[in-house]
mmCIF file of C-alpha atoms in Angstrom:
data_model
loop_
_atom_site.group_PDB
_atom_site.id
_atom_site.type_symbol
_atom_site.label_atom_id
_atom_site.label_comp_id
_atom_site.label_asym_id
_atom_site.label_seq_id
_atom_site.Cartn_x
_atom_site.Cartn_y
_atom_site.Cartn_z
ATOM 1 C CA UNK A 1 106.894 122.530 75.363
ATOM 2 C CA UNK A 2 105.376 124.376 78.069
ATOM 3 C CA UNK A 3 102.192 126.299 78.981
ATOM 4 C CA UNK A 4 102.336 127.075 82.391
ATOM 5 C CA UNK A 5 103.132 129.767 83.718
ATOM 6 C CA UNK A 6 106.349 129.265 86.470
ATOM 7 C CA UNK A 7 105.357 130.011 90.428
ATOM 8 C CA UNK A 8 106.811 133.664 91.286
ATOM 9 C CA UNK A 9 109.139 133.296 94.608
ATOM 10 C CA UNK A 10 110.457 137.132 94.322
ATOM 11 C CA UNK A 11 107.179 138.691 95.783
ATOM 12 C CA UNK A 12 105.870 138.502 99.366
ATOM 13 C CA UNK A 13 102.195 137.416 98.213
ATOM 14 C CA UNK A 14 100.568 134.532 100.046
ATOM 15 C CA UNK A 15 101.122 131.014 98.677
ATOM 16 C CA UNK A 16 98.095 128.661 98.641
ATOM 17 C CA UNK A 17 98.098 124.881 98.192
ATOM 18 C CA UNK A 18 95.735 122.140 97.260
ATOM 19 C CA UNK A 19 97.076 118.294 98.745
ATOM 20 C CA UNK A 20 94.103 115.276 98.378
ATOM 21 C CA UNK A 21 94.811 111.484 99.746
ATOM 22 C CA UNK A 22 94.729 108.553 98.030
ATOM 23 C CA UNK A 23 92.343 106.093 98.832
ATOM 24 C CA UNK A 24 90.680 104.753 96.043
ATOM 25 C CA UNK A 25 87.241 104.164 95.098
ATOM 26 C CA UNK A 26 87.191 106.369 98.489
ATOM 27 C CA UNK A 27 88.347 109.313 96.257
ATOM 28 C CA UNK A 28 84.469 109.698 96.029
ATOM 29 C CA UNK A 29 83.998 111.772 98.906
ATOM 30 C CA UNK A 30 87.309 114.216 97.772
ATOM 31 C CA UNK A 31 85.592 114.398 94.357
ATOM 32 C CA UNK A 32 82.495 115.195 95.872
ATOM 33 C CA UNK A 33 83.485 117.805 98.372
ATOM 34 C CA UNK A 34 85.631 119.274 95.350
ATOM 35 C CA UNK A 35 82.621 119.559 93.452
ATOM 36 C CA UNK A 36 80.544 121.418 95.870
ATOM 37 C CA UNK A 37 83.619 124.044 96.562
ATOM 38 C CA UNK A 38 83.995 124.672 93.173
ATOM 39 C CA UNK A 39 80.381 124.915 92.191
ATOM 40 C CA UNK A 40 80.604 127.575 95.106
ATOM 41 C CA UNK A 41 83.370 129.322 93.857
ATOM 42 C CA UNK A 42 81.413 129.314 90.492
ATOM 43 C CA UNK A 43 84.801 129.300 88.365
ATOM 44 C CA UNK A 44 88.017 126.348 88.090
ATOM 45 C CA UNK A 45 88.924 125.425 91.880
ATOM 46 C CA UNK A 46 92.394 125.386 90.741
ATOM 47 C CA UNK A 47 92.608 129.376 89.844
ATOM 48 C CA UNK A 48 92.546 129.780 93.656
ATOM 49 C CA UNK A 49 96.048 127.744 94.537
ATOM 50 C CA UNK A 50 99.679 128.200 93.234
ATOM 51 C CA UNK A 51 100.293 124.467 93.733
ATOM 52 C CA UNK A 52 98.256 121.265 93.704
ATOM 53 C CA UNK A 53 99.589 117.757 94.955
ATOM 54 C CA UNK A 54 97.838 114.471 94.976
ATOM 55 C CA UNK A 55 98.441 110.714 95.571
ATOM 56 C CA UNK A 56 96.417 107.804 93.942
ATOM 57 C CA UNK A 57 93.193 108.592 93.075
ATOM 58 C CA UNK A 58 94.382 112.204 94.859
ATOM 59 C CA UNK A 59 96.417 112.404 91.500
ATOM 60 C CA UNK A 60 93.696 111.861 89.428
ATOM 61 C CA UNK A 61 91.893 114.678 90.882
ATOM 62 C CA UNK A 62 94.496 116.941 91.077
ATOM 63 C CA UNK A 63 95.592 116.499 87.194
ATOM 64 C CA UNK A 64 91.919 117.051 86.286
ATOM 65 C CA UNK A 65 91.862 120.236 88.232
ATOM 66 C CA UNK A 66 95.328 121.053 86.811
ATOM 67 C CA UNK A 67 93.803 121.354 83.502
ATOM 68 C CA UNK A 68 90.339 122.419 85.040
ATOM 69 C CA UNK A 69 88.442 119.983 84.180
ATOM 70 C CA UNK A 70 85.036 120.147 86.061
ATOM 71 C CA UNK A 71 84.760 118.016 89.033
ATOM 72 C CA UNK A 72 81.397 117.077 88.241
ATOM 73 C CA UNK A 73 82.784 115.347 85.584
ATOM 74 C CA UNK A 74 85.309 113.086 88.282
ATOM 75 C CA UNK A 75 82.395 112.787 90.182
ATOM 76 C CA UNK A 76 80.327 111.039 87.404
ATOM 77 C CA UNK A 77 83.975 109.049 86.407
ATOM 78 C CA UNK A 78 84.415 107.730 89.795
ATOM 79 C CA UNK A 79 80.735 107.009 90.316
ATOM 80 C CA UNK A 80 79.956 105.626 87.198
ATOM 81 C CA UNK A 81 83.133 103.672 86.351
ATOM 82 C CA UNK A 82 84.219 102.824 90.014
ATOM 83 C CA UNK A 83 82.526 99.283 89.626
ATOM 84 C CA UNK A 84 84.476 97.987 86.102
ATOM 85 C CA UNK A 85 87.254 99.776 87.609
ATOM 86 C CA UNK A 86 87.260 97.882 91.000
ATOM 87 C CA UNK A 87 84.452 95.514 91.342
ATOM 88 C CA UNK A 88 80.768 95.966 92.397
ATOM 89 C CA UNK A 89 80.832 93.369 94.712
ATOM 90 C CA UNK A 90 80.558 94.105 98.755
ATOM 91 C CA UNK A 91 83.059 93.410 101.410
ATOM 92 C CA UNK A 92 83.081 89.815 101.898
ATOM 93 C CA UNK A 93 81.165 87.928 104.781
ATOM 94 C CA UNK A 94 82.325 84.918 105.376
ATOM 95 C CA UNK A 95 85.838 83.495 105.894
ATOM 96 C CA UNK A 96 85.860 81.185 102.590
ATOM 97 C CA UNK A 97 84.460 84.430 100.389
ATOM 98 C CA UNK A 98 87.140 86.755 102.387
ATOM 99 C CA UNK A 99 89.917 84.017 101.290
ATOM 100 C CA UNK A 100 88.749 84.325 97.766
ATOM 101 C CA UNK A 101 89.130 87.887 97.936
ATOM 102 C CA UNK A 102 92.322 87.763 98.744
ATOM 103 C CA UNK A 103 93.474 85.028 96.398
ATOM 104 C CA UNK A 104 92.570 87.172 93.705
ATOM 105 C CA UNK A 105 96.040 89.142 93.837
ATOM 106 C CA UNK A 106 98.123 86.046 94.843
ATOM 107 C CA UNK A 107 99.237 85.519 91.200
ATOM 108 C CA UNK A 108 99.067 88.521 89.488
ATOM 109 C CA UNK A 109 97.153 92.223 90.312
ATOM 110 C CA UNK A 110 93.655 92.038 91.728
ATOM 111 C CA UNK A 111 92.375 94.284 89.020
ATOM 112 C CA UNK A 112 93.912 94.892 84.718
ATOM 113 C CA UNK A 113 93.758 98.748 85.175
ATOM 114 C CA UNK A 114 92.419 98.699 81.262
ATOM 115 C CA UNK A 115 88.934 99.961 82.276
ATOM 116 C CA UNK A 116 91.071 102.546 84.211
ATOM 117 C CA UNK A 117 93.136 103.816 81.676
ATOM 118 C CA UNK A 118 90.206 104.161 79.375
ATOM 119 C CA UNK A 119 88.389 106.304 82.384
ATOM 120 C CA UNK A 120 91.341 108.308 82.390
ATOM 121 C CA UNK A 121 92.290 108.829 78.239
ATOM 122 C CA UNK A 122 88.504 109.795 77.741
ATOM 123 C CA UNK A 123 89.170 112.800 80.325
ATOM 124 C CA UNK A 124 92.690 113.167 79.672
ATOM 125 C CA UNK A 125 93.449 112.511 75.750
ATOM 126 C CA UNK A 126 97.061 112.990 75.191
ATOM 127 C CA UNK A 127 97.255 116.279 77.340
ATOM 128 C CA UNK A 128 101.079 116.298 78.859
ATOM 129 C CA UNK A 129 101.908 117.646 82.045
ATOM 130 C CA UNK A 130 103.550 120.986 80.165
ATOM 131 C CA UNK A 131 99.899 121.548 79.039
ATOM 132 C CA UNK A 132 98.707 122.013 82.428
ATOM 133 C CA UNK A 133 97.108 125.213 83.146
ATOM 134 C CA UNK A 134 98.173 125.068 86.905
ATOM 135 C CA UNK A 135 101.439 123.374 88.817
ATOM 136 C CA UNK A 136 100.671 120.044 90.019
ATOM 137 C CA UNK A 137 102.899 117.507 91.943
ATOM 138 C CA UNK A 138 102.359 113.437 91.551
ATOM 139 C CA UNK A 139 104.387 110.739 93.863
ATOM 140 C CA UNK A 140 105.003 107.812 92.187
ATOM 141 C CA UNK A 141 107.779 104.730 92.891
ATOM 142 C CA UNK A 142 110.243 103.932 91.007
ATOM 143 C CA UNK A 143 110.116 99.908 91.708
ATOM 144 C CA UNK A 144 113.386 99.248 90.001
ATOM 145 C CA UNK A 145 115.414 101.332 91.800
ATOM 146 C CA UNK A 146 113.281 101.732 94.862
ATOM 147 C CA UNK A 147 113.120 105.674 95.013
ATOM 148 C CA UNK A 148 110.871 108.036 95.138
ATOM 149 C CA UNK A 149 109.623 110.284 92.166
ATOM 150 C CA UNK A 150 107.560 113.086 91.814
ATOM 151 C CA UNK A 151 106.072 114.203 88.494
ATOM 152 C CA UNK A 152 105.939 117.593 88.052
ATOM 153 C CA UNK A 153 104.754 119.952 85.653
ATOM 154 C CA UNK A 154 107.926 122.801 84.795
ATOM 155 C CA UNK A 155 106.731 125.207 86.687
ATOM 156 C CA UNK A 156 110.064 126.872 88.294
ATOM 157 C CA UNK A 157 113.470 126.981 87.198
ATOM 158 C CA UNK A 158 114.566 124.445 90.193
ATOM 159 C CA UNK A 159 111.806 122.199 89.328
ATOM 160 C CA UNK A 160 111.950 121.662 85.661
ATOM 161 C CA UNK A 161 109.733 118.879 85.489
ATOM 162 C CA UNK A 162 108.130 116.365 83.340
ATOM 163 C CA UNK A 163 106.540 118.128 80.699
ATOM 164 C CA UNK A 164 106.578 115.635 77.793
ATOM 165 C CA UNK A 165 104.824 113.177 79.602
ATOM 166 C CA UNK A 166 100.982 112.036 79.625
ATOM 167 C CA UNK A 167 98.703 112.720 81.917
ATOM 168 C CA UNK A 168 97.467 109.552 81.453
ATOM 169 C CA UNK A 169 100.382 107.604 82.006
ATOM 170 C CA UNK A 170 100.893 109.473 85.168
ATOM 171 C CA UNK A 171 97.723 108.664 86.939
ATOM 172 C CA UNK A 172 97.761 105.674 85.770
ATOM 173 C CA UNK A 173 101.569 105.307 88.005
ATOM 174 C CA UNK A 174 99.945 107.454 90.507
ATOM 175 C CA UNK A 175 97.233 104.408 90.606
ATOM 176 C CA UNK A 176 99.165 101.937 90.562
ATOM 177 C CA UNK A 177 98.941 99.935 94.357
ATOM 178 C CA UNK A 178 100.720 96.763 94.298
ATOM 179 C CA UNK A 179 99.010 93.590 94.042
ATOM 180 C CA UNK A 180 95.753 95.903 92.899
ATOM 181 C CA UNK A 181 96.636 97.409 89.496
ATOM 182 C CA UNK A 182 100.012 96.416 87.535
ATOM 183 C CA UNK A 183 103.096 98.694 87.578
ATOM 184 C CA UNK A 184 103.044 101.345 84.906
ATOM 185 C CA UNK A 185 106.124 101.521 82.650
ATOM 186 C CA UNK A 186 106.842 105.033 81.512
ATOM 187 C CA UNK A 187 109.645 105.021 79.074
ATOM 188 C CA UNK A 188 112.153 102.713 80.277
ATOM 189 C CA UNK A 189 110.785 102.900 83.863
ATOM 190 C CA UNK A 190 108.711 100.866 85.927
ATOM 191 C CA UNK A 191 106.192 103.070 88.591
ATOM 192 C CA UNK A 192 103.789 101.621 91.582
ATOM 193 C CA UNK A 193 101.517 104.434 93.494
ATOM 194 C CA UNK A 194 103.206 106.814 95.665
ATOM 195 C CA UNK A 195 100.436 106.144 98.166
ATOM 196 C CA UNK A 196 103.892 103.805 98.932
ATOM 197 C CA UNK A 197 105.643 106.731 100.541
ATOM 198 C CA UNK A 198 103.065 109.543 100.790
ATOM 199 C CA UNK A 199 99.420 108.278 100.681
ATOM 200 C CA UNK A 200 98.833 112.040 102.219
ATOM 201 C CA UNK A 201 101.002 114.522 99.972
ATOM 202 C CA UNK A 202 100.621 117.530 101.932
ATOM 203 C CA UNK A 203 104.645 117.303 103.094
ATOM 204 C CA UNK A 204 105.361 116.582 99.368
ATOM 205 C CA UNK A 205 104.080 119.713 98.311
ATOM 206 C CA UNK A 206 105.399 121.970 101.031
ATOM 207 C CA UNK A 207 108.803 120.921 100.261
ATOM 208 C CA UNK A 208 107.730 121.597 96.550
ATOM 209 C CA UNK A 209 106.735 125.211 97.235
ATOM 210 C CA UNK A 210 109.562 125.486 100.042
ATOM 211 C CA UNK A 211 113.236 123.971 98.553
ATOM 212 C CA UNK A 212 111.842 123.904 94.742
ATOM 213 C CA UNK A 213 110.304 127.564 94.193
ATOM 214 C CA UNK A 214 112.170 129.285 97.300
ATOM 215 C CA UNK A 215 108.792 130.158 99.087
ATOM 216 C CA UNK A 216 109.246 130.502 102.589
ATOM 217 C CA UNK A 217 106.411 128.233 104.495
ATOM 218 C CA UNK A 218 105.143 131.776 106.748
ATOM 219 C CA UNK A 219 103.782 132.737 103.482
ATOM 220 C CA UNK A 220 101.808 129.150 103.136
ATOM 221 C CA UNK A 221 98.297 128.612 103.415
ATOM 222 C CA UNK A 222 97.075 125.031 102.957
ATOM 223 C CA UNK A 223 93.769 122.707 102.638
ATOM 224 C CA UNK A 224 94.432 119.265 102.346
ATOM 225 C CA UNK A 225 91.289 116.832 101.789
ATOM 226 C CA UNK A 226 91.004 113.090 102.840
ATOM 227 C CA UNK A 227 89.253 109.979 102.062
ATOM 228 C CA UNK A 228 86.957 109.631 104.836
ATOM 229 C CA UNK A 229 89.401 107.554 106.164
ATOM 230 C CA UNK A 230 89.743 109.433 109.354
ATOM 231 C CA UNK A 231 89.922 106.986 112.587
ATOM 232 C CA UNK A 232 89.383 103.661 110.958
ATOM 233 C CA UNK A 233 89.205 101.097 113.143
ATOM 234 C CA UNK A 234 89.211 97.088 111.467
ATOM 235 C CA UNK A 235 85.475 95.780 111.558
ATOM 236 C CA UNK A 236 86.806 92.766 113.587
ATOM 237 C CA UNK A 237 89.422 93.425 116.127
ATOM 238 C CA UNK A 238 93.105 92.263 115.551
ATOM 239 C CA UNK A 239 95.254 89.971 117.581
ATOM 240 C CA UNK A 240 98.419 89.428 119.088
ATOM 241 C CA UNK A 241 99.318 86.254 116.453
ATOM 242 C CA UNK A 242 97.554 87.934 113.490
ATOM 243 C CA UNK A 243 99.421 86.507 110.051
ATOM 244 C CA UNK A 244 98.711 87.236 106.416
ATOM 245 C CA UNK A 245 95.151 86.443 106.577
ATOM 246 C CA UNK A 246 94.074 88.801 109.495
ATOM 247 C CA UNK A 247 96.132 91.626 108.143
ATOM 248 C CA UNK A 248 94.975 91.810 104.713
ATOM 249 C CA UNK A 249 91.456 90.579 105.582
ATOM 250 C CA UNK A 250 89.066 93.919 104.106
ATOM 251 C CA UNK A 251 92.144 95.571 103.371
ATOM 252 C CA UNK A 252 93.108 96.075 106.736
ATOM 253 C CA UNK A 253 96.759 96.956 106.267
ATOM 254 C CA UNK A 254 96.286 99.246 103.817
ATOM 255 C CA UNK A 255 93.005 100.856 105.040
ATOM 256 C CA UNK A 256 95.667 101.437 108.618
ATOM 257 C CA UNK A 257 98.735 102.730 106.538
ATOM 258 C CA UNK A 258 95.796 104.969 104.572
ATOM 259 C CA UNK A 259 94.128 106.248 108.146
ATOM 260 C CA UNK A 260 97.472 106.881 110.046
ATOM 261 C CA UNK A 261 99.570 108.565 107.239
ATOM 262 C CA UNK A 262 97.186 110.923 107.049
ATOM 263 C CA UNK A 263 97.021 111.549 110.501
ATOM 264 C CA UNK A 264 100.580 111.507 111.293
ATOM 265 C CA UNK A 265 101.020 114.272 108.540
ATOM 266 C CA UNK A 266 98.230 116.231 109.155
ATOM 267 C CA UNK A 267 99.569 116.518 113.088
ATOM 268 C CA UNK A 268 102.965 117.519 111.572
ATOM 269 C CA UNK A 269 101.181 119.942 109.227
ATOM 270 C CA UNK A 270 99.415 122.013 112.196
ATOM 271 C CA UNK A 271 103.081 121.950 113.879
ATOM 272 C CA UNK A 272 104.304 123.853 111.070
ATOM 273 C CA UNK A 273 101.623 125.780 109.508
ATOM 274 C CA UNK A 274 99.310 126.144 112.597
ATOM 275 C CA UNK A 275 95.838 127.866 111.541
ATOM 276 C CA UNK A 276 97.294 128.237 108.204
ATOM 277 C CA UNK A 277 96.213 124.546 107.636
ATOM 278 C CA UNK A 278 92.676 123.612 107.054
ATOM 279 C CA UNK A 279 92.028 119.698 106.491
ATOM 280 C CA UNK A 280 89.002 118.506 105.535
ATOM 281 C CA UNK A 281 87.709 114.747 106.600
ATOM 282 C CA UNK A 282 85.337 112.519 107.757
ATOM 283 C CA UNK A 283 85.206 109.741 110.428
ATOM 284 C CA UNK A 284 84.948 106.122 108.744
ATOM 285 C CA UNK A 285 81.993 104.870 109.412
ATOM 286 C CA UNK A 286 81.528 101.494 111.658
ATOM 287 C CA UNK A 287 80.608 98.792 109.704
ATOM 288 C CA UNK A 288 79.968 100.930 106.856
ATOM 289 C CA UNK A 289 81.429 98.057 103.680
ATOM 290 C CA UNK A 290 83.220 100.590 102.603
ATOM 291 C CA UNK A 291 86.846 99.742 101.212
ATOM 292 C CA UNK A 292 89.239 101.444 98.257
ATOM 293 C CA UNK A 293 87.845 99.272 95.889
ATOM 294 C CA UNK A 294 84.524 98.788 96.983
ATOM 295 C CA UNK A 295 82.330 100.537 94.112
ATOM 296 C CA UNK A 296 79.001 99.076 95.346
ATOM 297 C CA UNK A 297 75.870 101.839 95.056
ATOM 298 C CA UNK A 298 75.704 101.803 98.766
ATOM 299 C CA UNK A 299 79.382 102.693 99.254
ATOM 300 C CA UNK A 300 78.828 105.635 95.927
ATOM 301 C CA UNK A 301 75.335 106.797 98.473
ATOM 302 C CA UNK A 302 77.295 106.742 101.415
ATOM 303 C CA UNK A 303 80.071 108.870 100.370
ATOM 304 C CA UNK A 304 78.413 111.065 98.950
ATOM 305 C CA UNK A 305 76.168 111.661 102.256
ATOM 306 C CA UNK A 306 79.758 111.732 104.401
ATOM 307 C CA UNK A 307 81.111 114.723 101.872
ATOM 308 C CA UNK A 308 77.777 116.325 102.838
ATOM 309 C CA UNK A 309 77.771 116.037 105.875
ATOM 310 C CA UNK A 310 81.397 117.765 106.394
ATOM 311 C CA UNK A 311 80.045 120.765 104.458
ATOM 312 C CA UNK A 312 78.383 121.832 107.537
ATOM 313 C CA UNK A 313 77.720 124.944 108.262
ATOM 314 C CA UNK A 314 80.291 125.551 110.930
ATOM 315 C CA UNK A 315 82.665 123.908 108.405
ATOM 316 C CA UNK A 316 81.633 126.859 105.808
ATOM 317 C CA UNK A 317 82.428 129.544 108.440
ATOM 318 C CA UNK A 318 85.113 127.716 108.924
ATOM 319 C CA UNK A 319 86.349 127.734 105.444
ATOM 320 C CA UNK A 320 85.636 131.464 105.186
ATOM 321 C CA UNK A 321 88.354 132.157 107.519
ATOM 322 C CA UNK A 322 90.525 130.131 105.991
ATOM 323 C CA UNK A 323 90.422 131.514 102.666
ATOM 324 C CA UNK A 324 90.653 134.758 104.382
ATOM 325 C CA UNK A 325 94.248 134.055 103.779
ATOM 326 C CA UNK A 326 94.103 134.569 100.001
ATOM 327 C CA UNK A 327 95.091 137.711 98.300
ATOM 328 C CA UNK A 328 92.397 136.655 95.841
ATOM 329 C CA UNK A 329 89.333 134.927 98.231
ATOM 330 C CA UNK A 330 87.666 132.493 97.258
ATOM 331 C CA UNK A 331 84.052 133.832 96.510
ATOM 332 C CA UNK A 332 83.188 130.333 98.582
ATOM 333 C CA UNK A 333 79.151 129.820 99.063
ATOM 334 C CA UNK A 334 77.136 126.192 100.103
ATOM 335 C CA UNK A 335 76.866 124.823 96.694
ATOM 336 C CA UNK A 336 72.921 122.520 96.066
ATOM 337 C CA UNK A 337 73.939 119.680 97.172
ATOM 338 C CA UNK A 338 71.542 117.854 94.118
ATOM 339 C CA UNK A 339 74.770 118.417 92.138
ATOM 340 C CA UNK A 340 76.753 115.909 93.273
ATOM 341 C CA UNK A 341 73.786 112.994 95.003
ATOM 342 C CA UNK A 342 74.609 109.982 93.068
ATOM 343 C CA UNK A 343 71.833 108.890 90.489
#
């Protein structure tokens, strides 16, 4: 079973790829900038790429624009559903409400993922991965075995994929952060997010496109899109004897493995794509209460001003020379930004 068409690797035509970070509830701002490209290019976002990749809630949004599903509609899902999903409570305060917090996931995941995996088979149904209109790559781990995986769609004859399996399962592994969400079991396999290995996936798809299709990386163009994680910095500095508590206090580990991944591979992505690599963030804010599973409607307001606010226009000249790589540009023009302002 199989609807996509395979990536061509015998002609010299540009290659263009789409990689988004994981981050959460902070998939909000990727959503939202998504939204306003493709309202600009006024047709599916993923007609203009030969390859998407995503991690985490990255995965979400690239399996929805695998099938080209509107972002406005992963805007409303992540908006609207971000509090049962995560919670709609702030960042906690004080030290006894931050210890509750974090006893929460001592026993057992913070969160059931049900309200998730409804989100998801709403958008989703029982679509597979061979149904996909466009390539997509997911990175998952396999807990059992400790390895890495990466569902694919079939699109190449070195990369035959994972056709027969749900979209919705595969988010839902994609999803999956430990001591957040449980593990997803997909057949006789047991999967945790691949935000594990590759919270960024821009070198997972590169190696995709490069080893898997036989495209050589000169002919590469890509724009990779954060989670306004860029330069986090802990609200409350760290110390030399910090232990359990000061670590995962806010999600501080995770927020620091979210914010350096993606700028260790970014810095490795200019190396070996130079201009041919556009990537697309925004600062995190100081003191902002934001957090991956913070779904409060000041977090939703704020992230929706920070995706905004990088669609400057410098930014849009910007992205006009970038896309200047296509074969096929993308028609791109500043999309109303009323589309996407939470309400």
């Amino acid at each position: 079973m199989t609807s996509i068409e395979p990536i061509e690797s015998a002609d010299d035509s540009p290659r263009h790829l789409l990689a988004l970070a994981g981050g959460g509830f902070l998939g909000l701002y990727t959503a939202t900038l998504l939204d306003a490209l493709e309202a600009g290019a006024e047709r599916p976002l993923a007609r203009h790429f030969d390859l998407l990749a995503g991690s985490s809630i990255g995965a979400v949004l690239a399996l929805a624009l695998a099938f080209e599903l509107p972002m406005s509609r992963l805007v409303r899902l992540i908006r609207d559903h971000g509090p049962e999903v995560f919670s709609s409570r702030p960042l906690p305060a004080s030290t006894v409400s931050r210890l509750l917090d974090m006893s929460r996931s001592v026993l057992g995941p913070k969160y059931s993922g049900d309200r998730l995996r409804e989100a998801l088979q709403a958008e989703f149904g029982d679509l597979r991965l061979g149904e996909a209109l466009h390539p997509v790559v997911v990175p998952a781990v396999d807990i059992g075995s400790c390895h890495a995986k990466i569902f694919k769609t079939p699109h190449a004859p070195g990369s035959l994929g994972d056709g027969e399996l749900r979209a919705v399962d595969v988010a839902m592994a994609a999803c999956a952060a430990p001591a957040y969400f449980p593990s997803v079991r997909i057949g006789t396999r047991l999967y945790a997010d691949g935000g594990l290995f590759a919270v960024a996936p821009d070198q997972v798809a590169l190696h995709e496109i490069e080893y898997f299709v036989g495209i050589d990386p000169a002919r590469v163009s890509m724009l990779s899109i954060g989670t306004a994680a860029a330069h986090y910095q802990p609200s409350e500095g760290l110390n030399e004897g910090a232990g359990a508590v000061g670590w995962l206090t806010d999600g501080r580990l995770l927020m620091t493995l979210i914010s350096v991944q993606q700028q260790h591979v970014k810095a490795m992505m200019e190396d070996r794509l130079g201009e041919r690599y556009l990537h697309l963030d925004a600062d995190w804010p100081t003191d902002a209460g934001l957090g991956i599973d913070v779904a409060t409607p000041a977090a939703a307001k704020l992230l929706t001003k920070l995706a905004h606010a990088t669609l400057q226009p410098e930014l849009l000249l910007q992205l006009d020379r970038f896309f200047g790589h296509f074969a096929d540009p993308l028609p791109f023009k500043a999309a109303d930004q009323r589309t996407c302002e939470p309400g």
